[in-house]
XYZ file of C-alpha atoms in Angstrom:
500
model
C 30.858 9.785 -18.605
C 31.449 8.681 -15.017
C 29.869 5.623 -13.401
C 27.495 7.647 -11.201
C 26.511 9.975 -14.039
C 25.459 6.978 -16.141
C 23.618 5.444 -13.220
C 21.836 8.741 -12.527
C 20.419 8.699 -16.046
C 19.278 5.107 -15.481
C 17.707 6.192 -12.178
C 15.801 8.904 -14.040
C 14.522 6.300 -16.508
C 13.462 4.086 -13.588
C 11.625 7.033 -12.009
C 9.673 7.606 -15.230
C 8.999 3.864 -15.556
C 7.664 3.787 -11.987
C 5.743 7.052 -12.250
C 3.721 6.352 -15.400
C 1.576 3.510 -14.004
C 1.185 5.339 -10.684
C -0.121 8.592 -12.177
C -2.368 6.995 -14.784
C -5.930 8.058 -13.861
C -7.827 5.560 -11.743
C -11.524 6.273 -11.456
C -12.185 4.360 -8.267
C -11.761 5.591 -4.703
C -10.681 3.187 -1.993
C -12.756 2.913 1.152
C -10.035 4.350 3.394
C -9.354 7.302 1.102
C -13.020 8.202 0.907
C -13.821 7.735 4.545
C -10.561 8.820 6.157
C -7.497 10.139 4.352
C -8.973 12.822 2.107
C -10.819 14.378 5.038
C -7.847 13.911 7.348
C -5.581 15.698 4.894
C -8.046 18.576 4.679
C -8.206 18.810 8.476
C -4.414 18.560 8.730
C -3.900 21.452 6.307
C -6.602 23.476 8.029
C -4.821 22.933 11.350
C -1.565 24.203 9.881
C -3.242 27.230 8.316
C -5.248 28.203 11.406
C -2.684 27.278 14.025
C -4.958 24.633 15.567
C -2.254 21.971 15.607
C -4.426 19.445 17.411
C -6.100 18.907 14.025
C -2.856 17.346 12.809
C -3.414 14.404 15.196
C -6.001 12.612 13.097
C -5.195 8.917 13.364
C -3.434 6.255 15.378
C -1.094 5.174 12.555
C -0.337 8.188 12.954
C -0.470 8.756 9.157
C 1.221 12.160 9.374
C 3.418 11.474 6.347
C 0.302 10.659 4.338
C -1.406 13.851 5.492
C 1.643 15.936 4.563
C 1.465 14.445 1.059
C -2.290 15.016 0.906
C -1.959 18.603 2.149
C 0.559 19.466 -0.547
C -1.786 17.752 -3.025
C -4.635 20.002 -1.852
C -2.472 23.075 -2.360
C -1.637 21.772 -5.835
C -5.353 21.351 -6.564
C -5.991 24.934 -5.483
C -3.427 26.100 -8.012
C -4.829 23.904 -10.789
C -8.550 24.483 -10.115
C -8.305 28.089 -8.953
C -10.548 27.461 -5.945
C -9.891 27.068 -2.224
C -13.026 24.985 -1.750
C -12.321 21.217 -1.506
C -14.359 19.401 -4.135
C -14.408 15.936 -2.593
C -17.162 14.814 -4.975
C -15.021 15.745 -7.978
C -12.852 12.954 -9.396
C -10.266 15.454 -10.640
C -9.830 16.692 -7.060
C -9.080 13.153 -5.928
C -6.626 12.739 -8.837
C -4.817 15.953 -7.894
C -4.636 15.194 -4.189
C -2.949 11.842 -4.920
C -0.273 13.288 -7.213
C 2.400 14.215 -4.649
C 2.104 10.772 -3.069
C 2.511 9.136 -6.470
C 5.607 11.188 -7.271
C 7.135 10.419 -3.872
C 6.617 6.666 -4.239
C 7.986 6.623 -7.792
C 11.008 8.678 -6.736
C 11.639 6.217 -3.918
C 12.108 3.413 -6.451
C 14.744 5.448 -8.324
C 16.505 6.423 -5.100
C 16.318 2.818 -3.954
C 18.112 1.797 -7.143
C 20.958 4.226 -6.442
C 21.242 2.883 -2.885
C 21.192 -0.732 -4.055
C 24.118 0.067 -6.369
C 26.224 0.640 -3.254
C 25.273 -2.756 -1.843
C 24.892 -5.374 -4.561
C 25.768 -6.169 -8.189
C 24.609 -3.374 -10.570
C 22.588 -5.774 -12.712
C 20.807 -7.174 -9.644
C 20.139 -3.619 -8.458
C 18.670 -2.689 -11.856
C 16.343 -5.676 -12.081
C 15.312 -5.235 -8.432
C 14.280 -1.653 -9.158
C 12.370 -2.647 -12.301
C 10.442 -5.261 -10.347
C 9.801 -2.761 -7.548
C 8.521 -0.243 -10.088
C 6.201 -2.662 -11.871
C 4.648 -5.083 -9.374
C 0.856 -4.446 -9.437
C 0.420 -4.471 -5.653
C 3.181 -1.877 -5.247
C 1.744 0.189 -8.104
C -1.726 0.076 -6.566
C -0.627 1.248 -3.128
C 1.864 3.703 -4.569
C -1.001 5.380 -6.423
C -3.431 6.162 -3.616
C -3.568 8.471 -0.611
C -2.915 5.970 2.139
C -0.259 4.962 4.658
C 1.053 1.639 3.354
C 2.611 2.764 0.082
C 4.512 5.690 1.608
C 5.610 3.808 4.733
C 6.890 0.982 2.495
C 8.967 3.436 0.457
C 10.424 5.214 3.477
C 11.142 2.011 5.399
C 12.955 0.446 2.464
C 15.086 3.545 1.871
C 15.885 3.723 5.583
C 16.898 0.067 5.598
C 19.120 0.397 2.523
C 20.826 3.476 3.948
C 21.459 1.588 7.174
C 22.977 -1.337 5.274
C 25.310 1.038 3.454
C 26.436 2.423 6.815
C 27.038 -1.113 8.097
C 28.735 -2.731 5.126
C 29.935 -0.482 2.311
C 30.802 2.935 3.735
C 33.515 2.328 6.352
C 34.983 5.837 6.040
C 31.728 7.803 6.271
C 29.118 5.642 8.028
C 27.625 8.515 10.026
C 26.096 10.279 7.004
C 24.310 7.074 6.067
C 23.134 6.486 9.629
C 21.694 10.011 9.644
C 19.948 9.381 6.320
C 18.601 6.072 7.604
C 17.339 7.675 10.807
C 15.592 10.577 9.064
C 13.922 8.230 6.567
C 13.045 5.794 9.340
C 11.572 8.609 11.409
C 9.401 9.659 8.472
C 8.388 6.022 7.904
C 7.341 5.733 11.553
C 5.563 9.060 11.253
C 3.467 7.473 8.522
C 2.954 4.068 10.135
C 4.401 3.375 13.555
C 5.112 -0.315 12.869
C 7.787 0.654 10.332
C 9.961 1.823 13.222
C 10.765 -1.897 13.286
C 13.492 -1.022 10.775
C 15.885 -0.009 13.571
C 15.360 -3.357 15.296
C 15.977 -5.187 12.029
C 19.177 -3.229 11.400
C 20.334 -3.942 14.944
C 19.743 -7.698 14.529
C 21.543 -7.646 11.184
C 24.507 -5.825 12.727
C 24.626 -8.197 15.697
C 24.515 -11.389 13.635
C 27.092 -10.157 11.128
C 29.272 -8.707 13.929
C 29.003 -5.121 12.695
C 28.196 -3.828 16.158
C 28.270 -0.061 15.866
C 26.253 0.570 19.029
C 26.930 4.300 19.236
C 25.387 4.769 15.813
C 22.235 2.941 16.888
C 21.820 5.370 19.788
C 22.291 8.236 17.357
C 19.788 6.619 14.975
C 17.222 6.450 17.762
C 17.724 10.079 18.729
C 17.582 11.394 15.149
C 14.658 9.134 14.184
C 12.573 10.254 17.167
C 13.577 13.892 16.619
C 12.406 13.629 13.005
C 9.145 12.132 14.184
C 8.483 15.044 16.550
C 9.726 17.686 14.115
C 7.247 16.739 11.387
C 4.323 15.945 13.712
C 2.870 19.374 14.563
C 0.452 18.029 17.194
C 3.414 16.995 19.342
C 4.603 20.589 19.574
C 1.918 21.463 22.084
C -0.607 18.687 22.706
C 0.873 15.271 23.372
C -2.338 14.125 25.071
C -4.147 13.882 21.732
C -1.218 11.973 20.224
C -1.052 9.442 23.051
C -4.831 9.073 23.062
C -4.662 8.107 19.389
C -1.975 5.526 20.153
C -4.129 3.940 22.856
C -6.967 3.769 20.370
C -4.631 2.176 17.821
C -3.351 -0.460 20.244
C -6.911 -1.427 21.081
C -7.753 -1.860 17.393
C -4.483 -3.646 16.577
C -4.926 -6.362 19.171
C -8.702 -6.731 19.127
C -8.904 -8.550 15.796
C -10.652 -7.570 12.592
C -13.518 -8.922 10.549
C -11.602 -10.770 7.861
C -12.111 -13.671 5.458
C -9.916 -16.679 4.768
C -10.345 -19.986 2.933
C -14.059 -19.609 2.368
C -15.258 -18.302 5.723
C -15.166 -15.198 7.945
C -12.225 -15.050 10.342
C -10.974 -12.556 12.943
C -7.342 -13.774 13.042
C -6.461 -15.877 9.957
C -2.864 -16.607 11.006
C 0.452 -17.302 9.265
C -1.002 -19.163 6.295
C -3.165 -16.144 5.452
C -0.144 -13.900 5.054
C 1.808 -16.488 3.066
C -1.080 -17.082 0.699
C -1.895 -13.385 0.351
C 1.683 -12.640 -0.750
C 1.606 -15.440 -3.314
C -1.725 -14.156 -4.642
C -0.490 -10.580 -4.928
C 2.804 -11.130 -6.765
C 3.335 -11.744 -10.480
C 4.391 -15.127 -11.893
C 7.850 -13.773 -12.811
C 8.420 -12.498 -9.280
C 7.262 -15.834 -7.915
C 9.573 -17.675 -10.299
C 12.473 -15.440 -9.318
C 11.856 -16.116 -5.619
C 11.902 -19.861 -6.214
C 15.118 -19.608 -8.236
C 16.701 -17.399 -5.562
C 16.758 -20.364 -3.185
C 19.395 -21.917 -5.415
C 21.065 -18.693 -6.555
C 21.954 -17.349 -3.111
C 23.994 -20.460 -2.331
C 26.446 -19.387 -5.045
C 27.308 -16.012 -3.513
C 31.065 -15.714 -3.147
C 31.740 -12.421 -1.359
C 31.416 -12.448 2.430
C 30.097 -8.897 2.336
C 27.384 -9.792 -0.171
C 26.417 -12.815 1.918
C 26.036 -10.544 4.940
C 23.912 -8.088 2.969
C 21.655 -10.842 1.637
C 21.364 -12.270 5.158
C 20.250 -8.815 6.288
C 17.561 -8.788 3.593
C 16.404 -12.194 4.819
C 16.231 -10.919 8.403
C 14.160 -7.976 7.174
C 11.579 -10.356 5.703
C 11.449 -12.741 8.675
C 11.403 -10.124 11.428
C 8.869 -7.799 9.829
C 6.671 -10.787 9.000
C 6.811 -11.764 12.680
C 5.882 -8.244 13.803
C 2.841 -8.236 11.534
C 1.796 -11.727 12.601
C 1.726 -10.655 16.243
C -1.044 -8.182 15.427
C -4.545 -9.541 15.697
C -5.658 -7.330 12.835
C -4.280 -8.821 9.615
C -4.705 -7.523 6.073
C -2.761 -8.336 2.915
C -1.456 -4.777 2.555
C 0.207 -4.893 5.990
C 3.028 -6.932 4.447
C 3.621 -4.390 1.677
C 7.035 -3.328 3.136
C 8.310 -6.825 2.301
C 7.658 -6.514 -1.420
C 10.685 -4.369 -2.406
C 12.944 -6.865 -0.610
C 11.204 -9.765 -2.346
C 12.027 -7.977 -5.610
C 15.728 -8.096 -4.673
C 15.605 -11.828 -3.985
C 13.701 -12.439 -7.227
C 16.306 -10.452 -9.152
C 19.049 -12.668 -7.735
C 17.100 -15.746 -8.773
C 16.356 -14.607 -12.314
C 19.868 -13.355 -13.013
C 21.438 -16.575 -11.829
C 19.772 -18.384 -14.744
C 19.271 -15.673 -17.397
C 21.504 -13.059 -18.978
C 20.782 -9.660 -17.433
C 19.676 -8.193 -20.772
C 17.186 -11.005 -21.368
C 15.873 -10.933 -17.791
C 15.536 -7.150 -17.687
C 13.870 -6.765 -21.074
C 11.631 -9.767 -20.382
C 10.388 -8.344 -17.083
C 9.794 -4.910 -18.629
C 7.793 -6.437 -21.498
C 5.800 -8.740 -19.238
C 5.076 -5.924 -16.767
C 3.952 -3.567 -19.537
C 1.598 -6.136 -21.058
C 0.290 -7.057 -17.627
C -0.404 -3.444 -16.678
C -2.265 -2.817 -19.936
C -4.515 -5.805 -19.247
C -5.323 -4.840 -15.647
C -5.521 -1.040 -15.972
C -7.187 0.907 -14.378
C -7.451 -1.613 -11.539
C -3.972 -2.768 -10.442
C -5.432 -3.335 -6.985
C -7.633 -6.056 -8.502
C -4.666 -8.071 -9.785
C -4.209 -11.615 -8.474
C -1.563 -14.109 -9.509
C -2.924 -16.255 -12.391
C -0.689 -19.140 -11.305
C -2.951 -19.468 -8.251
C -6.151 -18.961 -10.225
C -6.117 -15.163 -10.385
C -9.486 -13.468 -10.142
C -11.265 -16.762 -10.707
C -10.291 -18.068 -7.272
C -8.999 -15.118 -5.201
C -12.331 -14.547 -3.454
C -12.278 -18.169 -2.255
C -8.957 -17.610 -0.454
C -8.797 -14.081 0.983
C -10.894 -10.959 1.450
C -10.981 -8.941 -1.758
C -12.257 -5.521 -2.756
C -11.502 -2.081 -1.307
C -13.854 0.081 -3.365
C -12.857 -0.878 -6.898
C -15.879 -1.726 -9.048
C -18.249 0.731 -7.386
C -17.294 3.268 -10.029
C -18.602 0.812 -12.636
C -21.913 0.540 -10.764
C -22.250 4.320 -10.830
C -21.459 4.384 -14.557
C -24.277 1.888 -15.128
C -26.742 3.924 -13.052
C -25.874 7.161 -14.827
C -26.257 5.501 -18.228
C -29.616 3.876 -17.491
C -31.371 6.364 -15.197
C -32.739 9.691 -16.375
C -32.502 11.226 -12.883
C -29.818 9.382 -10.900
C -29.770 12.149 -8.294
C -33.363 11.299 -7.332
C -32.516 7.715 -6.466
C -32.381 6.101 -3.041
C -29.835 3.298 -2.842
C -29.216 0.938 0.044
C -25.576 -0.047 -0.141
C -22.769 -1.963 1.405
C -19.635 0.170 1.182
C -22.083 3.076 1.177
C -19.409 5.690 1.858
C -17.593 4.904 -1.389
C -20.841 4.896 -3.362
C -21.835 8.281 -1.938
C -18.486 9.747 -3.063
C -19.029 8.534 -6.634
C -22.728 9.490 -6.653
C -22.982 12.355 -4.138
C -26.321 13.695 -5.333
C -28.220 10.456 -4.649
C -29.566 9.318 -1.276
C -27.315 6.492 -0.126
C -28.371 4.442 2.900
C -25.894 2.149 4.733
C -26.909 -1.493 4.443
C -27.210 -1.937 8.213
C -30.093 0.574 8.118
C -31.950 -1.202 5.329
C -35.145 -2.011 7.252
C -36.113 1.649 7.533
C -35.428 2.355 3.870
C -36.338 -0.777 1.930
C -39.873 0.401 1.061
C -38.654 3.636 -0.520
C -35.372 2.471 -2.019
C -34.805 2.109 -5.768
C -31.740 -0.121 -5.624
C -29.694 -2.273 -3.268
C -25.967 -2.705 -3.856
C -23.927 -5.523 -2.332
C -20.141 -5.439 -2.236
C -17.871 -8.448 -2.362
C -15.882 -8.164 0.859
C -19.004 -7.545 2.940
C -20.711 -10.495 1.267
C -17.661 -12.609 2.114
C -17.890 -11.583 5.758
C -21.689 -12.042 5.900
C -22.363 -8.532 7.167
C -26.053 -8.313 6.240
C -27.387 -11.887 5.989
C -31.081 -10.993 6.218
C -30.868 -8.405 3.448
C -28.745 -10.762 1.350
C -31.315 -13.536 1.785
C -34.095 -11.229 0.634
C -32.372 -10.779 -2.724
C -30.787 -14.207 -3.074
C -33.399 -15.463 -5.570
C -33.408 -12.327 -7.659
C -31.058 -11.662 -10.560
C -29.052 -8.463 -10.257
C -29.619 -5.805 -12.886
C -25.891 -5.199 -13.028
C -22.708 -6.961 -11.892
C -19.384 -5.070 -11.773
C -16.665 -7.435 -13.004
C -12.941 -6.715 -12.925
C -10.252 -9.185 -13.966
C -12.682 -12.146 -13.876
C -13.899 -11.266 -10.367
C -17.381 -10.001 -9.428
C -17.014 -6.997 -7.115
C -20.459 -5.422 -6.811
C -24.073 -6.468 -7.427
C -26.871 -3.998 -8.072
C -30.484 -5.098 -7.497
C -33.683 -3.252 -8.350
C -35.900 -3.117 -5.257
C -39.204 -2.798 -7.062
C -38.944 -6.409 -8.347
C -38.049 -7.966 -5.019
C -40.230 -10.827 -4.051
C -42.160 -10.164 -0.832
């Protein structure tokens, strides 16, 4: 059996290993899925089917890659359910619409492994892929219909293909430049900031004196052509596309209601991103990163040193790009995580036999996933206090836990559809309990006398969104608290027992 045949079978095993935790049913809906990406995917598909291509310009990200995945997921749901009517209040519909995205992200890990084999030691490539497949933050974002998981996958594959063109394919670099450009174009089509990959590759080539300028011009042409080819709105209405970009720039540089080190903040800064990464990774990835500081000094091959330097540039330069934005969220650094997995693999394998390191990571990841399922998004590094302390450091919660509130209501109320609930994160609650009357918390004064319950959600409590309403219930015990991984996500209060 040839080398690449054996490695293809390993890649298939990695795909399955990555896919299983991503397709496992998750009963919660994130805020952005519920409010934006499910509806945007429906509008996108409707635009394609009716010929109204302006409907494919839905967001400033621009999120087109995500909407392509969601549209194919909707078509899949039609086949499975036998109906053309979107059932947004049906959990199975949301499971089906995510499936293509989950497969794409899992496949990217396997493809990434095959690309890494052309760049670094096979054992390092294998452990890197296993870490990439099993890190909870990557699993969480690789499981949902959103931009960050897909843009991370495409950007990483584009970067690896570009490195192969620069360092390990001297006879046929053009094919790898084309692959890098197409993948980079699709990454930018999903989230425009991932176009930074061409700048990172250029800096890597310049520093390591691999200055293939003509290929960078070709990359730019092919990447932009890919972007236009798969963005239907650009075929006839660029005004809508550019209008969305202007809207995005305004949001990007106008700050965001965030939370850091115990208080609300609009621009937390460098320390926020550093701490958020440390909170989101596993102890074994953290340990590998620490060990990599010593391991990389022992690299002997000039080519491998150049490749590792390129990985380092990827981390530093993309970190800088994200820091320049006023709006900062932990998931914005997700494209760094696959590269951090490579560094951690170097660190672990410098001190442990590859069989021990690989089997140890697989076992630890499996046990960890079992303990946190079905909420990988709620995982925080236990070395830094995990769920016990995460809400003291950064903003937490993106909709997880609200499903548990709804379960409680449906178990304790005879007629949950007759209820009126004032809620923070009201959009997510209304998706999980569509038959009830759900009132946004900022409209509480008009509804408090007729409401049955009030629900508070952790990240809006952190940011002090509704202080008067919160004060009204501060002395009352909640009837239910949704806890996940030692962290309290949602509080449900009965209105009829509120003190006047």
